[in-house]
Amino acid sequence: QHAKKNKQAYQVYDPQFDQHAVERLFLTNSLKQAIEQDELTLFYQPKLRLSDMTISHVEALVRWQHPEKGLIPPDAFISIAEKTGQMDALTRWVTNAAVSQYVSWQKMGFDINIAINISAANIMDKSYPDYVISLKEQHQLSDNAITLEVTEEAVVEDAQKATEILCYLREHGFKLSIDDYGTGYSSLAQLKHLPVHELKIDRSFVQHLSTDESDKIIVRSTLELAHNMGLSVVAEGIEDETALLWLKAQGCQLAQGYFISKPLPADVFEQWIENTPYHISRTKN
Ligand code: C2E
Ligand code: MG
Ligand code: MG
Ligand code: MG
């Protein structure tokens, strides 16, 4: 008994945890309510198709509109949701909201593919995949409607399982993207069997492109590699025009970043669309 007590005391000693324990406990308990009570909200960040300078895609990014604490960024609660088994509920909420938004933008005449970020937990079994497939069928969405962004890290965790589930999603008409590409330490051998359409180069390689020669080398070789593998490329984190034009010249398909637009609430995004100098992808009818 005594030994066990000691062992436990030894195990729980983690100053990092102590420091944030209260905050984390608070967030864990209220996250469940936040999901149930619609305290979450989506911001939308456009992606620019460089070949014809058209806004053709948008990424949905979740925030928590907390009644007392204000707007909480996803980095502050996604990992809590992951550790406390709430990722399924959270991603379902996000997916449902993003699909509704897609449908209403279609009605307004905008033909803009919407990207949803999914976690490792969402591709461990078919529970989430079956949910998103059923939503797609219910709303009769086309195969160009939805992109699912999954981090390189999530895929490498259990590559075999991930490959199986991603194949399943691809068969059902979803576009699949590897997010934060270049940060997950995956080898080419691991990635070459993945049934994805797109690599999304992490912003750490893109942010300083216009001045950093080694970033240029990395991005250029990633583009060549991806294109040789038949994959499309998105660069995230573009913060200046030099980087944008350089990426266009290198044949990068899509660009995203503060230079084009920050993530915006839906109504602000609609105003942005009315005023942007870029073309907008519109429905045919
Ligand atoms: P991500 O999917 O890689 O999203 C890009 C993040 O970079 C966003 O932060 C965006 O605001 C930020 N960003 C975009 N352009 C620029 C730029 O030019 N410069 C800089 N410095 N930053 C830029 P955000 O919205 O705080 O999201 C952070 C991360 O949280 C996301 O990274 C994603 O991994 C995760 N996340 C967001 N929403 C969801 C969600 O609904 N589900 C899951 N599972 N994860 C989400
Ligand atoms: Mg993303
Ligand atoms: Mg990313
Ligand atoms: Mg990222």
mmCIF file of C-alpha atoms and ligand atoms in Angstrom:
data_model
loop_
_atom_site.group_PDB
_atom_site.id
_atom_site.type_symbol
_atom_site.label_atom_id
_atom_site.label_comp_id
_atom_site.label_asym_id
_atom_site.label_seq_id
_atom_site.Cartn_x
_atom_site.Cartn_y
_atom_site.Cartn_z
ATOM 1 C CA GLN A 1 0.000 0.000 0.000
ATOM 2 C CA HIS A 2 2.725 2.403 1.021
ATOM 3 C CA ALA A 3 4.845 1.543 -1.995
ATOM 4 C CA LYS A 4 1.904 2.009 -4.282
ATOM 5 C CA LYS A 5 1.174 5.409 -2.798
ATOM 6 C CA ASN A 6 4.772 6.457 -3.302
ATOM 7 C CA LYS A 7 4.773 5.239 -6.836
ATOM 8 C CA GLN A 8 1.645 7.163 -7.629
ATOM 9 C CA ALA A 9 3.007 10.289 -6.026
ATOM 10 C CA TYR A 10 6.135 9.915 -8.115
ATOM 11 C CA GLN A 11 4.198 9.341 -11.319
ATOM 12 C CA VAL A 12 1.916 12.319 -11.059
ATOM 13 C CA TYR A 13 4.727 14.797 -10.468
ATOM 14 C CA ASP A 14 4.712 16.932 -13.545
ATOM 15 C CA PRO A 15 5.180 20.669 -13.002
ATOM 16 C CA GLN A 16 3.921 21.424 -16.497
ATOM 17 C CA PHE A 17 0.700 19.611 -15.711
ATOM 18 C CA ASP A 18 0.341 21.209 -12.264
ATOM 19 C CA GLN A 19 0.604 24.630 -13.793
ATOM 20 C CA HIS A 20 -2.252 24.088 -16.193
ATOM 21 C CA ALA A 21 -4.218 21.447 -14.309
ATOM 22 C CA VAL A 22 -6.957 23.720 -13.047
ATOM 23 C CA GLU A 23 -7.413 25.377 -16.394
ATOM 24 C CA ARG A 24 -7.426 22.045 -18.160
ATOM 25 C CA LEU A 25 -9.945 20.476 -15.808
ATOM 26 C CA PHE A 26 -12.153 23.486 -16.305
ATOM 27 C CA LEU A 27 -11.955 23.237 -20.084
ATOM 28 C CA THR A 28 -12.484 19.472 -20.105
ATOM 29 C CA ASN A 29 -15.708 19.731 -18.140
ATOM 30 C CA SER A 30 -17.104 22.626 -20.088
ATOM 31 C CA LEU A 31 -16.123 21.385 -23.562
ATOM 32 C CA LYS A 32 -18.832 18.751 -23.491
ATOM 33 C CA GLN A 33 -21.402 21.444 -22.731
ATOM 34 C CA ALA A 34 -19.885 23.745 -25.308
ATOM 35 C CA ILE A 35 -20.456 21.149 -28.021
ATOM 36 C CA GLU A 36 -23.996 20.430 -26.831
ATOM 37 C CA GLN A 37 -24.908 24.087 -26.399
ATOM 38 C CA ASP A 38 -23.472 25.304 -29.691
ATOM 39 C CA GLU A 39 -20.761 27.469 -28.156
ATOM 40 C CA LEU A 40 -18.473 26.405 -30.981
ATOM 41 C CA THR A 41 -18.275 28.461 -34.132
ATOM 42 C CA LEU A 42 -16.495 28.120 -37.472
ATOM 43 C CA PHE A 43 -14.217 30.647 -39.137
ATOM 44 C CA TYR A 44 -13.460 30.304 -42.829
ATOM 45 C CA GLN A 45 -10.132 30.854 -44.548
ATOM 46 C CA PRO A 46 -10.116 30.913 -48.368
ATOM 47 C CA LYS A 47 -7.692 29.061 -50.617
ATOM 48 C CA LEU A 48 -6.720 30.694 -53.895
ATOM 49 C CA ARG A 49 -6.377 28.598 -57.058
ATOM 50 C CA LEU A 50 -3.219 30.073 -58.555
ATOM 51 C CA SER A 51 -3.725 29.034 -62.206
ATOM 52 C CA ASP A 52 -6.626 31.458 -62.616
ATOM 53 C CA MET A 53 -6.483 33.436 -59.339
ATOM 54 C CA THR A 54 -9.884 32.127 -58.260
ATOM 55 C CA ILE A 55 -11.188 31.452 -54.759
ATOM 56 C CA SER A 56 -12.252 27.842 -55.211
ATOM 57 C CA HIS A 57 -11.786 26.348 -51.743
ATOM 58 C CA VAL A 58 -12.212 27.335 -48.117
ATOM 59 C CA GLU A 59 -11.088 25.754 -44.846
ATOM 60 C CA ALA A 60 -13.373 25.594 -41.805
ATOM 61 C CA LEU A 61 -11.472 26.355 -38.583
ATOM 62 C CA VAL A 62 -13.199 25.872 -35.252
ATOM 63 C CA ARG A 63 -13.228 28.372 -32.358
ATOM 64 C CA TRP A 64 -14.925 28.236 -29.003
ATOM 65 C CA GLN A 65 -17.039 31.279 -28.256
ATOM 66 C CA HIS A 66 -16.825 31.033 -24.487
ATOM 67 C CA PRO A 67 -19.421 33.073 -22.514
ATOM 68 C CA GLU A 68 -16.793 34.386 -20.049
ATOM 69 C CA LYS A 69 -13.422 33.761 -21.646
ATOM 70 C CA GLY A 70 -14.221 35.029 -25.133
ATOM 71 C CA LEU A 71 -12.964 33.427 -28.323
ATOM 72 C CA ILE A 72 -10.730 30.432 -27.558
ATOM 73 C CA PRO A 73 -8.439 29.237 -30.392
ATOM 74 C CA PRO A 74 -8.464 25.543 -31.401
ATOM 75 C CA ASP A 75 -4.901 24.930 -30.227
ATOM 76 C CA ALA A 76 -6.184 25.494 -26.661
ATOM 77 C CA PHE A 77 -8.868 22.786 -26.757
ATOM 78 C CA ILE A 78 -8.320 20.303 -29.624
ATOM 79 C CA SER A 79 -5.684 18.401 -27.667
ATOM 80 C CA ILE A 80 -8.023 18.317 -24.648
ATOM 81 C CA ALA A 81 -10.803 16.932 -26.833
ATOM 82 C CA GLU A 82 -8.364 14.317 -28.125
ATOM 83 C CA LYS A 83 -7.199 13.270 -24.665
ATOM 84 C CA THR A 84 -10.698 13.130 -23.176
ATOM 85 C CA GLY A 85 -12.449 11.168 -25.901
ATOM 86 C CA GLN A 86 -14.462 14.087 -27.243
ATOM 87 C CA MET A 87 -12.996 14.199 -30.736
ATOM 88 C CA ASP A 88 -15.854 12.264 -32.294
ATOM 89 C CA ALA A 89 -18.458 14.690 -30.914
ATOM 90 C CA LEU A 90 -16.370 17.730 -31.817
ATOM 91 C CA THR A 91 -15.651 16.652 -35.391
ATOM 92 C CA ARG A 92 -19.290 15.717 -35.943
ATOM 93 C CA TRP A 93 -20.330 19.189 -34.773
ATOM 94 C CA VAL A 94 -17.787 20.831 -37.098
ATOM 95 C CA THR A 95 -18.771 18.622 -40.024
ATOM 96 C CA ASN A 96 -22.460 19.294 -39.611
ATOM 97 C CA ALA A 97 -21.893 23.052 -39.399
ATOM 98 C CA ALA A 98 -19.491 23.077 -42.367
ATOM 99 C CA VAL A 99 -21.860 21.049 -44.561
ATOM 100 C CA SER A 100 -24.765 23.401 -43.732
ATOM 101 C CA GLN A 101 -22.565 26.355 -44.667
ATOM 102 C CA TYR A 102 -21.500 24.675 -47.912
ATOM 103 C CA VAL A 103 -25.148 24.092 -48.826
ATOM 104 C CA SER A 104 -26.138 27.686 -48.117
ATOM 105 C CA TRP A 105 -23.199 29.059 -50.131
ATOM 106 C CA GLN A 106 -24.216 26.803 -53.031
ATOM 107 C CA LYS A 107 -27.683 28.370 -52.831
ATOM 108 C CA MET A 108 -26.057 31.815 -52.904
ATOM 109 C CA GLY A 109 -24.224 30.774 -56.085
ATOM 110 C CA PHE A 110 -20.750 30.117 -54.675
ATOM 111 C CA ASP A 111 -19.176 26.851 -55.728
ATOM 112 C CA ILE A 112 -16.519 26.586 -53.058
ATOM 113 C CA ASN A 113 -15.122 23.288 -51.811
ATOM 114 C CA ILE A 114 -15.071 23.206 -48.032
ATOM 115 C CA ALA A 115 -12.258 21.591 -46.010
ATOM 116 C CA ILE A 116 -12.770 20.011 -42.598
ATOM 117 C CA ASN A 117 -9.880 19.150 -40.275
ATOM 118 C CA ILE A 118 -10.086 15.651 -38.846
ATOM 119 C CA SER A 119 -8.033 13.980 -36.110
ATOM 120 C CA ALA A 120 -6.318 10.629 -35.725
ATOM 121 C CA ALA A 121 -9.242 9.468 -33.558
ATOM 122 C CA ASN A 122 -11.632 10.041 -36.471
ATOM 123 C CA ILE A 123 -9.866 7.554 -38.719
ATOM 124 C CA MET A 124 -9.383 4.697 -36.253
ATOM 125 C CA ASP A 125 -12.735 3.141 -37.135
ATOM 126 C CA LYS A 126 -15.661 3.816 -39.465
ATOM 127 C CA SER A 127 -17.844 5.683 -36.966
ATOM 128 C CA TYR A 128 -16.956 9.208 -38.132
ATOM 129 C CA PRO A 129 -16.461 8.184 -41.786
ATOM 130 C CA ASP A 130 -19.968 6.689 -41.867
ATOM 131 C CA TYR A 131 -21.343 9.902 -40.345
ATOM 132 C CA VAL A 132 -19.761 12.170 -42.949
ATOM 133 C CA ILE A 133 -20.732 9.772 -45.759
ATOM 134 C CA SER A 134 -24.359 9.834 -44.591
ATOM 135 C CA LEU A 135 -24.356 13.652 -44.468
ATOM 136 C CA LYS A 136 -22.931 13.781 -47.988
ATOM 137 C CA GLU A 137 -25.656 11.442 -49.237
ATOM 138 C CA GLN A 138 -28.420 13.214 -47.331
ATOM 139 C CA HIS A 139 -27.513 16.538 -48.958
ATOM 140 C CA GLN A 140 -26.617 14.916 -52.304
ATOM 141 C CA LEU A 141 -23.254 16.641 -52.339
ATOM 142 C CA SER A 142 -20.968 16.244 -55.333
ATOM 143 C CA ASP A 143 -17.540 14.643 -55.107
ATOM 144 C CA ASN A 144 -15.972 18.092 -55.322
ATOM 145 C CA ALA A 145 -17.788 19.400 -52.252
ATOM 146 C CA ILE A 146 -15.688 18.312 -49.301
ATOM 147 C CA THR A 147 -11.999 17.971 -48.515
ATOM 148 C CA LEU A 148 -10.889 16.196 -45.364
ATOM 149 C CA GLU A 149 -7.578 17.453 -43.990
ATOM 150 C CA VAL A 150 -5.747 14.946 -41.840
ATOM 151 C CA THR A 151 -2.372 15.701 -40.299
ATOM 152 C CA GLU A 152 0.709 13.817 -41.342
ATOM 153 C CA GLU A 153 1.140 12.888 -37.686
ATOM 154 C CA ALA A 154 -2.302 11.254 -37.453
ATOM 155 C CA VAL A 155 -1.638 9.137 -40.503
ATOM 156 C CA VAL A 156 1.759 7.930 -39.372
ATOM 157 C CA GLU A 157 0.419 6.844 -35.963
ATOM 158 C CA ASP A 158 -1.228 3.756 -37.450
ATOM 159 C CA ALA A 159 -0.475 3.901 -41.145
ATOM 160 C CA GLN A 160 -2.190 0.647 -42.035
ATOM 161 C CA LYS A 161 -5.486 1.519 -40.346
ATOM 162 C CA ALA A 162 -5.327 5.078 -41.688
ATOM 163 C CA THR A 163 -4.776 3.804 -45.227
ATOM 164 C CA GLU A 164 -7.800 1.515 -44.973
ATOM 165 C CA ILE A 165 -10.116 4.241 -43.682
ATOM 166 C CA LEU A 166 -8.805 6.862 -46.104
ATOM 167 C CA CYS A 167 -9.445 4.435 -48.999
ATOM 168 C CA TYR A 168 -12.995 4.052 -47.739
ATOM 169 C CA LEU A 169 -13.502 7.831 -47.656
ATOM 170 C CA ARG A 170 -11.918 8.287 -51.063
ATOM 171 C CA GLU A 171 -14.231 5.658 -52.555
ATOM 172 C CA HIS A 172 -17.134 7.712 -51.235
ATOM 173 C CA GLY A 173 -16.038 10.831 -53.074
ATOM 174 C CA PHE A 174 -14.090 12.886 -50.552
ATOM 175 C CA LYS A 175 -10.957 14.814 -51.431
ATOM 176 C CA LEU A 176 -8.188 13.925 -49.002
ATOM 177 C CA SER A 177 -5.360 16.182 -47.950
ATOM 178 C CA ILE A 178 -2.279 15.636 -45.786
ATOM 179 C CA ASP A 179 -2.142 18.687 -43.499
ATOM 180 C CA ASP A 180 1.011 20.182 -41.960
ATOM 181 C CA TYR A 181 3.091 18.223 -44.453
ATOM 182 C CA GLY A 182 6.790 18.242 -43.589
ATOM 183 C CA THR A 183 6.388 18.339 -39.799
ATOM 184 C CA GLY A 184 5.406 14.732 -39.074
ATOM 185 C CA TYR A 185 8.731 13.020 -39.743
ATOM 186 C CA SER A 186 7.090 10.583 -42.124
ATOM 187 C CA SER A 187 9.176 8.879 -44.739
ATOM 188 C CA LEU A 188 8.281 8.806 -48.381
ATOM 189 C CA ALA A 189 7.858 5.069 -48.090
ATOM 190 C CA GLN A 190 5.048 5.643 -45.585
ATOM 191 C CA LEU A 191 3.310 8.256 -47.670
ATOM 192 C CA LYS A 192 3.496 6.698 -51.100
ATOM 193 C CA HIS A 193 0.742 4.166 -50.373
ATOM 194 C CA LEU A 194 -1.668 6.724 -48.931
ATOM 195 C CA PRO A 195 -4.748 7.257 -51.104
ATOM 196 C CA VAL A 196 -4.656 11.066 -50.833
ATOM 197 C CA HIS A 197 -5.133 13.726 -53.507
ATOM 198 C CA GLU A 198 -3.172 16.550 -51.988
ATOM 199 C CA LEU A 199 -0.296 17.632 -49.772
ATOM 200 C CA LYS A 200 -0.606 20.764 -47.721
ATOM 201 C CA ILE A 201 2.853 22.170 -47.039
ATOM 202 C CA ASP A 202 3.181 23.363 -43.457
ATOM 203 C CA ARG A 203 3.351 27.098 -42.952
ATOM 204 C CA SER A 204 6.755 26.873 -41.265
ATOM 205 C CA PHE A 205 8.258 26.262 -44.749
ATOM 206 C CA VAL A 206 6.138 28.934 -46.423
ATOM 207 C CA GLN A 207 6.025 31.909 -44.055
ATOM 208 C CA HIS A 208 9.572 33.073 -44.824
ATOM 209 C CA LEU A 209 9.753 31.830 -48.425
ATOM 210 C CA SER A 210 10.486 35.202 -49.953
ATOM 211 C CA THR A 211 13.714 35.612 -47.972
ATOM 212 C CA ASP A 212 14.791 32.106 -46.985
ATOM 213 C CA GLU A 213 16.728 30.204 -49.654
ATOM 214 C CA SER A 214 16.564 26.845 -47.891
ATOM 215 C CA ASP A 215 12.769 27.093 -47.575
ATOM 216 C CA LYS A 216 12.647 27.699 -51.327
ATOM 217 C CA ILE A 217 14.650 24.536 -51.916
ATOM 218 C CA ILE A 218 12.402 22.513 -49.613
ATOM 219 C CA VAL A 219 9.179 23.808 -51.160
ATOM 220 C CA ARG A 220 10.454 23.415 -54.718
ATOM 221 C CA SER A 221 11.459 19.810 -54.149
ATOM 222 C CA THR A 222 8.191 19.044 -52.348
ATOM 223 C CA LEU A 223 6.284 20.402 -55.332
ATOM 224 C CA GLU A 224 8.304 18.290 -57.725
ATOM 225 C CA LEU A 225 7.899 15.194 -55.605
ATOM 226 C CA ALA A 226 4.152 15.670 -55.105
ATOM 227 C CA HIS A 227 3.556 16.362 -58.778
ATOM 228 C CA ASN A 228 5.550 13.299 -59.791
ATOM 229 C CA MET A 229 3.320 11.280 -57.463
ATOM 230 C CA GLY A 230 0.215 12.795 -59.051
ATOM 231 C CA LEU A 231 -0.648 14.891 -56.023
ATOM 232 C CA SER A 232 -1.875 18.438 -55.935
ATOM 233 C CA VAL A 233 -0.205 20.919 -53.549
ATOM 234 C CA VAL A 234 -1.557 23.598 -51.213
ATOM 235 C CA ALA A 235 0.842 26.017 -49.546
ATOM 236 C CA GLU A 236 -0.416 27.426 -46.244
ATOM 237 C CA GLY A 237 0.870 30.466 -44.377
ATOM 238 C CA ILE A 238 1.477 32.875 -47.273
ATOM 239 C CA GLU A 239 2.129 36.250 -45.721
ATOM 240 C CA ASP A 240 3.394 38.336 -48.647
ATOM 241 C CA GLU A 241 2.901 38.778 -52.368
ATOM 242 C CA THR A 242 6.441 37.710 -53.266
ATOM 243 C CA ALA A 243 5.786 34.268 -51.826
ATOM 244 C CA LEU A 244 2.427 34.060 -53.613
ATOM 245 C CA LEU A 245 3.903 34.894 -57.022
ATOM 246 C CA TRP A 246 6.872 32.601 -56.483
ATOM 247 C CA LEU A 247 4.528 29.683 -55.667
ATOM 248 C CA LYS A 248 2.402 30.432 -58.730
ATOM 249 C CA ALA A 249 5.524 30.397 -60.909
ATOM 250 C CA GLN A 250 6.532 27.043 -59.391
ATOM 251 C CA GLY A 251 3.186 25.480 -60.326
ATOM 252 C CA CYS A 252 1.698 25.204 -56.842
ATOM 253 C CA GLN A 253 -2.076 24.635 -57.202
ATOM 254 C CA LEU A 254 -3.566 26.376 -54.162
ATOM 255 C CA ALA A 255 -2.403 29.091 -51.783
ATOM 256 C CA GLN A 256 -3.700 30.046 -48.360
ATOM 257 C CA GLY A 257 -2.498 32.563 -45.826
ATOM 258 C CA TYR A 258 -2.955 35.915 -44.147
ATOM 259 C CA PHE A 259 -1.822 37.700 -47.329
ATOM 260 C CA ILE A 260 -4.977 36.429 -49.058
ATOM 261 C CA SER A 261 -7.219 36.490 -45.987
ATOM 262 C CA LYS A 262 -7.266 35.565 -42.333
ATOM 263 C CA PRO A 263 -9.933 33.073 -41.210
ATOM 264 C CA LEU A 264 -13.245 34.983 -41.024
ATOM 265 C CA PRO A 265 -16.721 34.422 -39.573
ATOM 266 C CA ALA A 266 -19.192 33.310 -42.288
ATOM 267 C CA ASP A 267 -20.909 36.689 -42.715
ATOM 268 C CA VAL A 268 -17.593 38.551 -42.884
ATOM 269 C CA PHE A 269 -16.328 36.000 -45.412
ATOM 270 C CA GLU A 270 -19.391 36.738 -47.569
ATOM 271 C CA GLN A 271 -18.581 40.479 -47.451
ATOM 272 C CA TRP A 272 -14.943 39.708 -48.242
ATOM 273 C CA ILE A 273 -16.041 37.749 -51.332
ATOM 274 C CA GLU A 274 -17.985 40.771 -52.592
ATOM 275 C CA ASN A 275 -14.931 43.006 -52.306
ATOM 276 C CA THR A 276 -11.955 40.813 -53.162
ATOM 277 C CA PRO A 277 -10.049 41.423 -56.411
ATOM 278 C CA TYR A 278 -9.772 37.635 -56.923
ATOM 279 C CA HIS A 279 -12.289 35.697 -59.031
ATOM 280 C CA ILE A 280 -14.848 33.566 -57.200
ATOM 281 C CA SER A 281 -15.809 30.056 -58.232
ATOM 282 C CA ARG A 282 -19.556 30.146 -58.944
ATOM 283 C CA THR A 283 -22.229 27.520 -59.571
ATOM 284 C CA LYS A 284 -23.222 27.065 -63.231
ATOM 285 C CA ASN A 285 -26.984 27.632 -62.936
HETATM 286 P P1 C2E B 1 -4.225 24.015 -39.643
HETATM 287 O O1 C2E B 1 -5.326 23.138 -40.115
HETATM 288 O O2 C2E B 1 -2.881 23.769 -40.191
HETATM 289 O O3 C2E B 1 -4.758 25.492 -39.932
HETATM 290 C C1 C2E B 1 -3.932 26.553 -40.221
HETATM 291 C C2 C2E B 1 -3.726 27.461 -39.036
HETATM 292 O O4 C2E B 1 -2.775 28.440 -39.412
HETATM 293 C C3 C2E B 1 -4.965 28.233 -38.616
HETATM 294 O O5 C2E B 1 -4.887 28.474 -37.218
HETATM 295 C C4 C2E B 1 -4.809 29.533 -39.366
HETATM 296 O O6 C2E B 1 -5.462 30.620 -38.740
HETATM 297 C C5 C2E B 1 -3.326 29.730 -39.313
HETATM 298 N N1 C2E B 1 -2.857 30.507 -40.458
HETATM 299 C C6 C2E B 1 -3.399 30.544 -41.693
HETATM 300 N N2 C2E B 1 -2.701 31.358 -42.495
HETATM 301 C C7 C2E B 1 -1.689 31.860 -41.759
HETATM 302 C C8 C2E B 1 -0.616 32.779 -42.058
HETATM 303 O O7 C2E B 1 -0.471 33.309 -43.140
HETATM 304 N N3 C2E B 1 0.258 33.034 -41.046
HETATM 305 C C9 C2E B 1 0.119 32.476 -39.819
HETATM 306 N N4 C2E B 1 1.026 32.801 -38.895
HETATM 307 N N5 C2E B 1 -0.882 31.611 -39.511
HETATM 308 C C10 C2E B 1 -1.773 31.303 -40.473
HETATM 309 P P2 C2E B 1 -6.060 28.106 -36.237
HETATM 310 O O8 C2E B 1 -7.370 28.452 -36.865
HETATM 311 O O9 C2E B 1 -5.721 28.685 -34.913
HETATM 312 O O10 C2E B 1 -6.007 26.549 -36.184
HETATM 313 C C11 C2E B 1 -4.895 25.889 -35.629
HETATM 314 C C12 C2E B 1 -4.990 24.404 -35.836
HETATM 315 O O11 C2E B 1 -6.085 23.853 -35.089
HETATM 316 C C13 C2E B 1 -5.282 24.001 -37.273
HETATM 317 O O12 C2E B 1 -4.110 23.988 -38.036
HETATM 318 C C14 C2E B 1 -5.856 22.621 -37.088
HETATM 319 O O13 C2E B 1 -4.828 21.669 -36.974
HETATM 320 C C15 C2E B 1 -6.552 22.733 -35.752
HETATM 321 N N6 C2E B 1 -8.001 22.850 -36.015
HETATM 322 C C16 C2E B 1 -8.725 23.935 -36.335
HETATM 323 N N7 C2E B 1 -10.021 23.628 -36.497
HETATM 324 C C17 C2E B 1 -10.115 22.297 -36.296
HETATM 325 C C18 C2E B 1 -11.195 21.358 -36.330
HETATM 326 O O14 C2E B 1 -12.348 21.680 -36.608
HETATM 327 N N8 C2E B 1 -10.888 20.058 -36.051
HETATM 328 C C19 C2E B 1 -9.617 19.655 -35.764
HETATM 329 N N9 C2E B 1 -9.406 18.345 -35.526
HETATM 330 N N10 C2E B 1 -8.587 20.494 -35.742
HETATM 331 C C20 C2E B 1 -8.825 21.801 -35.990
HETATM 332 MG MG MG B 2 -5.993 22.313 -41.832
HETATM 333 MG MG MG B 3 -2.137 23.019 -41.940
HETATM 334 MG MG MG B 4 -1.000 23.678 -39.052
#
